[in-house]
Short mmCIF file of C-alpha atoms in Angstrom, two decimals:
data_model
loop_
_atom_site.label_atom_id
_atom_site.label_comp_id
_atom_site.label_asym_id
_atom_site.label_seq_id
_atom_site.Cartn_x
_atom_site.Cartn_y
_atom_site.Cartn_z
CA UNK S 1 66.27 43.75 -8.11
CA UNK S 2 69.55 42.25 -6.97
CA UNK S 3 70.34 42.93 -3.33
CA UNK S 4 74.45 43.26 -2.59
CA UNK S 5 74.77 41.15 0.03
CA UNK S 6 77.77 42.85 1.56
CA UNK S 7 76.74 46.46 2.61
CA UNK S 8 74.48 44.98 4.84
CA UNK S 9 77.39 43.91 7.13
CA UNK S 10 79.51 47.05 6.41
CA UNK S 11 77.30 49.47 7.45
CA UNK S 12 76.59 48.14 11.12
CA UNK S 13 80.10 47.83 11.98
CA UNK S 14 80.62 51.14 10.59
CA UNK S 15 78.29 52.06 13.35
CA UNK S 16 79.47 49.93 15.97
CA UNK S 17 83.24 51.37 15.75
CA UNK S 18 83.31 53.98 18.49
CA UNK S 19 84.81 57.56 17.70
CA UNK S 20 87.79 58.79 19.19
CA UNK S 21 86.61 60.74 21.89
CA UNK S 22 85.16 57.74 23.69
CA UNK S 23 87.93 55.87 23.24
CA UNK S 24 90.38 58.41 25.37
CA UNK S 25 87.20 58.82 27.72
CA UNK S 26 87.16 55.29 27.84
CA UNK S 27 90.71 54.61 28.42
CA UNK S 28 91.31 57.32 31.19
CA UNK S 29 88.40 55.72 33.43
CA UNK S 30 90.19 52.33 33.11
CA UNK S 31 93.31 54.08 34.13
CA UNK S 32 91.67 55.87 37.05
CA UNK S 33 89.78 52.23 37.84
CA UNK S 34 93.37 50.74 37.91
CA UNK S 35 94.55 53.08 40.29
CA UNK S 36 92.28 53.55 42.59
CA UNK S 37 92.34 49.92 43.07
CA UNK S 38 96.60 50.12 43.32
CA UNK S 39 95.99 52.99 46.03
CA UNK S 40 92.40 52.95 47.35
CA UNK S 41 93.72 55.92 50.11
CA UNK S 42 94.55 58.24 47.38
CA UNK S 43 90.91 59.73 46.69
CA UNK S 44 89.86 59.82 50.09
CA UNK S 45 92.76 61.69 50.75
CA UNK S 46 92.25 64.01 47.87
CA UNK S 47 89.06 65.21 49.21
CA UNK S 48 89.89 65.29 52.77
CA UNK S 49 92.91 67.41 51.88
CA UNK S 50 90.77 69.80 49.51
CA UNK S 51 88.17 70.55 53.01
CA UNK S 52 91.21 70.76 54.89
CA UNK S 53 92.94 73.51 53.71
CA UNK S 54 93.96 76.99 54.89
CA UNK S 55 91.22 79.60 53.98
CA UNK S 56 92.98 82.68 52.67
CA UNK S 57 92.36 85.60 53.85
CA UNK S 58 92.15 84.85 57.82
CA UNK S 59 91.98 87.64 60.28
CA UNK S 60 95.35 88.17 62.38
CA UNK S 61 95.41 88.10 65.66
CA UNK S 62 94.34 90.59 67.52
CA UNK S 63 97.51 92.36 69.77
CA UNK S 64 97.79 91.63 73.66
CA UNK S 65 95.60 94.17 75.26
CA UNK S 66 97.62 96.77 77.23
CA UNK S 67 97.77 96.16 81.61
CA UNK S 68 95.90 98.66 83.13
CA UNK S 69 96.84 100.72 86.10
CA UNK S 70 95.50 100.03 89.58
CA UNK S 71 92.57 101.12 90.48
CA UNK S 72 92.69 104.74 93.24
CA UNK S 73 90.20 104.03 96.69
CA UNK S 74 88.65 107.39 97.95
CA UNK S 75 88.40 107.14 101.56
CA UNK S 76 84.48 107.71 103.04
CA UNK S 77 83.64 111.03 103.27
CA UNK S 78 86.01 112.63 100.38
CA UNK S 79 83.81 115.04 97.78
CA UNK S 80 83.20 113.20 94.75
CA UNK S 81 81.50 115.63 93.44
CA UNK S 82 84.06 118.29 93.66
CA UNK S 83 86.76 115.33 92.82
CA UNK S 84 84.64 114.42 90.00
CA UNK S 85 83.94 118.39 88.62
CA UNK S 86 88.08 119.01 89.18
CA UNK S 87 88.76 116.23 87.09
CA UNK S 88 86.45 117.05 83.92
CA UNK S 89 87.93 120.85 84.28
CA UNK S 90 91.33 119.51 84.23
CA UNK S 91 90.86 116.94 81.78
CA UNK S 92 91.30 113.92 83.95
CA UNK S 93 89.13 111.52 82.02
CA UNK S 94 88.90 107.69 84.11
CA UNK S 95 87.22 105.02 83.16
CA UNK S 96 84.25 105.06 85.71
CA UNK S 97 83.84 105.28 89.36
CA UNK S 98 81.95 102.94 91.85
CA UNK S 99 80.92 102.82 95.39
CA UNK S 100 82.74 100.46 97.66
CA UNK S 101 81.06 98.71 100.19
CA UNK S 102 82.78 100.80 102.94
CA UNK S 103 81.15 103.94 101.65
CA UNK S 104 84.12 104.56 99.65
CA UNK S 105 84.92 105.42 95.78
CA UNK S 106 86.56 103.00 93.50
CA UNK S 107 87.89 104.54 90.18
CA UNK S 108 89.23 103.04 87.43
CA UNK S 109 91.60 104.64 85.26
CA UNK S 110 92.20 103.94 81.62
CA UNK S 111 95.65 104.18 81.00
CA UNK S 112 98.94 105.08 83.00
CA UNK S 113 98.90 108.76 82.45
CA UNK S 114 95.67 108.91 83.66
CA UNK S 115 96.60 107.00 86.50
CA UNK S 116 99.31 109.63 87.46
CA UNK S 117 97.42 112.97 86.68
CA UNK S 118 94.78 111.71 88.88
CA UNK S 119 97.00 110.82 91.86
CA UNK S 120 99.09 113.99 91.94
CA UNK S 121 95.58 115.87 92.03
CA UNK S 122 94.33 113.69 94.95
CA UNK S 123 97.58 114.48 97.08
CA UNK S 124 98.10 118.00 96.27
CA UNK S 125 94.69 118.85 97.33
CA UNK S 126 95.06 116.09 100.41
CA UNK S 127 92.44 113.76 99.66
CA UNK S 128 92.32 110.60 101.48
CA UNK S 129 92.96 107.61 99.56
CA UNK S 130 95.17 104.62 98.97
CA UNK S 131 96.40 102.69 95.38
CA UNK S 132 98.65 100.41 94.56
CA UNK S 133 102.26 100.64 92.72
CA UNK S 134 102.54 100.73 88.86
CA UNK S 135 103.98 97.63 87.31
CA UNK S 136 107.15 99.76 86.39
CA UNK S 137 107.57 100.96 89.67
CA UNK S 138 107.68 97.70 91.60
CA UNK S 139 110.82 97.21 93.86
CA UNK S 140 112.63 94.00 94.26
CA UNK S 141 113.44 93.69 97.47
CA UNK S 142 116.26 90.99 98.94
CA UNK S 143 116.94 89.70 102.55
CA UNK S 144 120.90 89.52 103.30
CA UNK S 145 121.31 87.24 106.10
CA UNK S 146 123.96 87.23 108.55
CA UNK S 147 125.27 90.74 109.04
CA UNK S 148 126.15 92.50 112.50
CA UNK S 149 124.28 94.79 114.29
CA UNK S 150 126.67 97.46 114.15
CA UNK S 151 127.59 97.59 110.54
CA UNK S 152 125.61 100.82 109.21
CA UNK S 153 122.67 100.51 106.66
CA UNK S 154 124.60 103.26 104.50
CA UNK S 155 127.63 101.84 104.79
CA UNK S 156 126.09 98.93 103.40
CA UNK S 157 124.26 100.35 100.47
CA UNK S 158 127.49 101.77 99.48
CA UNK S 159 129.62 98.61 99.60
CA UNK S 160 126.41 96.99 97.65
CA UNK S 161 126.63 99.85 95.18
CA UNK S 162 130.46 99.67 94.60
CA UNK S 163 129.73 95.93 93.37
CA UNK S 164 127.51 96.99 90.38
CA UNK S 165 123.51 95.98 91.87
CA UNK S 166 121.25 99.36 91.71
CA UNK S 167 120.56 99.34 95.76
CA UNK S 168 117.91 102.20 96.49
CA UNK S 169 118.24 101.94 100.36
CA UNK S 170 119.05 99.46 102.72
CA UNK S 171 116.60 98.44 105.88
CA UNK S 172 118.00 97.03 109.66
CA UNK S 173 115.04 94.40 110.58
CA UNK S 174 113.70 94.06 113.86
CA UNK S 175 112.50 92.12 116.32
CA UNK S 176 108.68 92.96 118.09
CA UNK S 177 110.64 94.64 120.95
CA UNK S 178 112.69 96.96 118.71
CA UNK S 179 115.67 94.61 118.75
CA UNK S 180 117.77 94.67 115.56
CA UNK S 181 118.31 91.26 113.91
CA UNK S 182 121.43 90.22 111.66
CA UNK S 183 119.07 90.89 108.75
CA UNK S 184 119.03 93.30 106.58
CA UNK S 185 116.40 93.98 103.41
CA UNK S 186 117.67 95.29 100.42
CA UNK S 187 115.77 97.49 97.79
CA UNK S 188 116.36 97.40 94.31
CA UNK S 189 114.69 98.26 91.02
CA UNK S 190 112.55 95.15 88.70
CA UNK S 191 115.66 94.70 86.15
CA UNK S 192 117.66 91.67 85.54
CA UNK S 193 120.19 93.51 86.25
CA UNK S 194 119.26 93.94 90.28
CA UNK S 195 118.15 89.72 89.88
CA UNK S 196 121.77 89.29 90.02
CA UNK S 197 122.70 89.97 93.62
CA UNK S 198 120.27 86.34 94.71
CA UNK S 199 123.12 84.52 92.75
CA UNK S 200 126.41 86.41 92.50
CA UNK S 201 126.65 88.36 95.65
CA UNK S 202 128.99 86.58 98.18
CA UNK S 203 130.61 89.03 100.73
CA UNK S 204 129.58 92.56 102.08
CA UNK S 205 132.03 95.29 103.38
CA UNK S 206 134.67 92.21 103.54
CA UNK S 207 132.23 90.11 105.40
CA UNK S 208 131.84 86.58 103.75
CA UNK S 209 129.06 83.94 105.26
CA UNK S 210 126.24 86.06 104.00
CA UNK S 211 123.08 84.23 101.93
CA UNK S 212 120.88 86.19 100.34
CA UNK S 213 117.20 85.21 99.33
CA UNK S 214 113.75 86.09 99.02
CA UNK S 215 111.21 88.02 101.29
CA UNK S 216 109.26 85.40 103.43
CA UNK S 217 105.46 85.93 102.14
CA UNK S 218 102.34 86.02 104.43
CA UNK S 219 99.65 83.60 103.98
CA UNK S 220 96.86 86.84 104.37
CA UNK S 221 97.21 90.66 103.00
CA UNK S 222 99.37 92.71 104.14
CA UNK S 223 98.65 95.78 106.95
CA UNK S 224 98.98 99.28 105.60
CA UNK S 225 101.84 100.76 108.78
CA UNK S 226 99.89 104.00 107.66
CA UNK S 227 96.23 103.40 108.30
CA UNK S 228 96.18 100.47 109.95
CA UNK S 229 93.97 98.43 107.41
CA UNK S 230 94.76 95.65 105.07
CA UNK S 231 95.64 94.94 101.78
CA UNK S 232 97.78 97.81 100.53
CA UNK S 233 101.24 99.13 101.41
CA UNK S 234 102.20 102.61 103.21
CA UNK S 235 104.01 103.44 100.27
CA UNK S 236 100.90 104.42 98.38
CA UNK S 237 98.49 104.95 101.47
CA UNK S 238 97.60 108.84 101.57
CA UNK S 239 95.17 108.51 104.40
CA UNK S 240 95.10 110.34 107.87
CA UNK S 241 98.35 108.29 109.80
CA UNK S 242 96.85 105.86 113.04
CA UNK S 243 98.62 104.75 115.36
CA UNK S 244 98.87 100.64 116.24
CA UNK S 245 99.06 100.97 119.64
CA UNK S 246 96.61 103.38 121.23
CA UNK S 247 94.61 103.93 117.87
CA UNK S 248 95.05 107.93 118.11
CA UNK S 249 95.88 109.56 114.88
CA UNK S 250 99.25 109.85 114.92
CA UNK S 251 102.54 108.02 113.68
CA UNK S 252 103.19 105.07 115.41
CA UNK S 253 106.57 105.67 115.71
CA UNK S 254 105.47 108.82 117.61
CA UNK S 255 103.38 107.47 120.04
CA UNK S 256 104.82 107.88 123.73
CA UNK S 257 103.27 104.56 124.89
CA UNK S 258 105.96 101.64 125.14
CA UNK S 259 103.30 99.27 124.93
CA UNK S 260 99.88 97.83 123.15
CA UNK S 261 96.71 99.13 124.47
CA UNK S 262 94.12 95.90 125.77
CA UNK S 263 91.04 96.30 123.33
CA UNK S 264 88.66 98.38 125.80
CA UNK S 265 90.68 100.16 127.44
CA UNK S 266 89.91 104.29 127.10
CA UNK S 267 92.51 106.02 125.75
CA UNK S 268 93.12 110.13 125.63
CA UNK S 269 92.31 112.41 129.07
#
């Protein structure tokens, strides 16, 4: 039998000849070879980017939580328990209530109008207490320097007023002995409005050479003028009135002594 020597040869580079597919498989890897060697960064950055990315879908953030009011101090000795059934009967729901380590009450309200119902019950039924101011109800208050002794306070307010800042009142400051100084304190509402008179008030009731800044502060708290104790104002002090200088529950202001009484010393008949 005679053997063709050609088909031999044929047929095995019929088989070696790759098909199409592996050629365009083949060509895109030498293409990605080629530029990952032009640009090594490029992948790296590809896949760094791809972690990186901004998950959709993200919770928002959650809104500033509101300021609560103050908190109201019962005095020692008020009824919580009546205080406590009043308020459920009236609807009066605080926060919580805790004892104070002068055998008071501490209550916490949660929101303004709480705040208020609870402090109009407290005074109209004379309950002893003290708070602080609201954030909305805090004064700005400015020292005017250099004004005589015998202009009036009201005839003061009123020149302030006729200049366009919101004066509520107008205070002469004293010295220890009762003395007036050539200061005067000015109080005005928390508005940018009221800011104005540190920087654009220059004369009062034709009187130039006035400055006005700031209330000095005090390194400790402050002493109530009501009760006596510290840290909180007369302004929101509903306790029983003591005087400074003999101790004897009245007004200071009505006390008949001219004079401090030495630590000791009996007071009273």
């Amino acid at each position: 039998m005679d053997i063709d020597p050609s088909s031999a040869p044929t047929s095995r580079a019929n088989d070696a000849k790759p098909s199409p597919a592996a050629v365009q498989q083949t060509q895109t890897t030498s293409t990605a070879s080629v530029e990952s060697t032009r640009n090594p960064v490029s992948a790296s950055t590809q896949a760094v980017t791809a972690k990186t990315a901004p998950r959709t879908g993200a919770k928002p953030t959650a809104p500033p939580r509101p300021k609560l009011p103050p908190p109201i101090f019962l005095r020692k000795g008020a009824n919580f328990l009546q205080i406590s059934a009043d308020c459920t009967r009236l609807r009066i729901n605080y926060s919580k209530a805790v004892r104070t380590a002068d055998d008071g009450i501490k209550i916490h309200c949660p929101d303004v109008e709480t705040f208020r119902s609870l402090n109009k019950y407290l005074v109209d039924f004379k309950v002893q207490f003290h708070t602080y101011a609201l954030e909305e109800e805090r004064k700005l208050k400015a020292v005017i320097r250099g004004i005589p002794t015998d202009f009036p306070v009201d005839e003061i307010q009123a020149d302030l007023c006729g200049q366009g800042f919101p004066v509520h009142s107008v205070h002469r400051l004293c010295r220890r002995d009762g003395s007036p100084l050539w200061l005067v304190l000015a109080v005005l509402p928390r508005t940018e409005e009221a800011k104005n008179i540190f920087n654009n008030l220059n004369m009062v009731c034709g009187l130039s050479g006035i400055r006005v800044e700031a209330p000095h502060k005090k390194g400790g708290p402050g002493q109530c003028h009501r009760c006596q104790l510290y840290g909180h104002a007369a302004a929101n002090c509903h306790a029983d009135p003591r005087c400074v200088k003999c101790l004897v529950p009245h007004w200071t202001r009505e006390c008949p002594r001219t004079r401090l009484i030495p630590i000791g010393l009996k007071v009273g008949p």
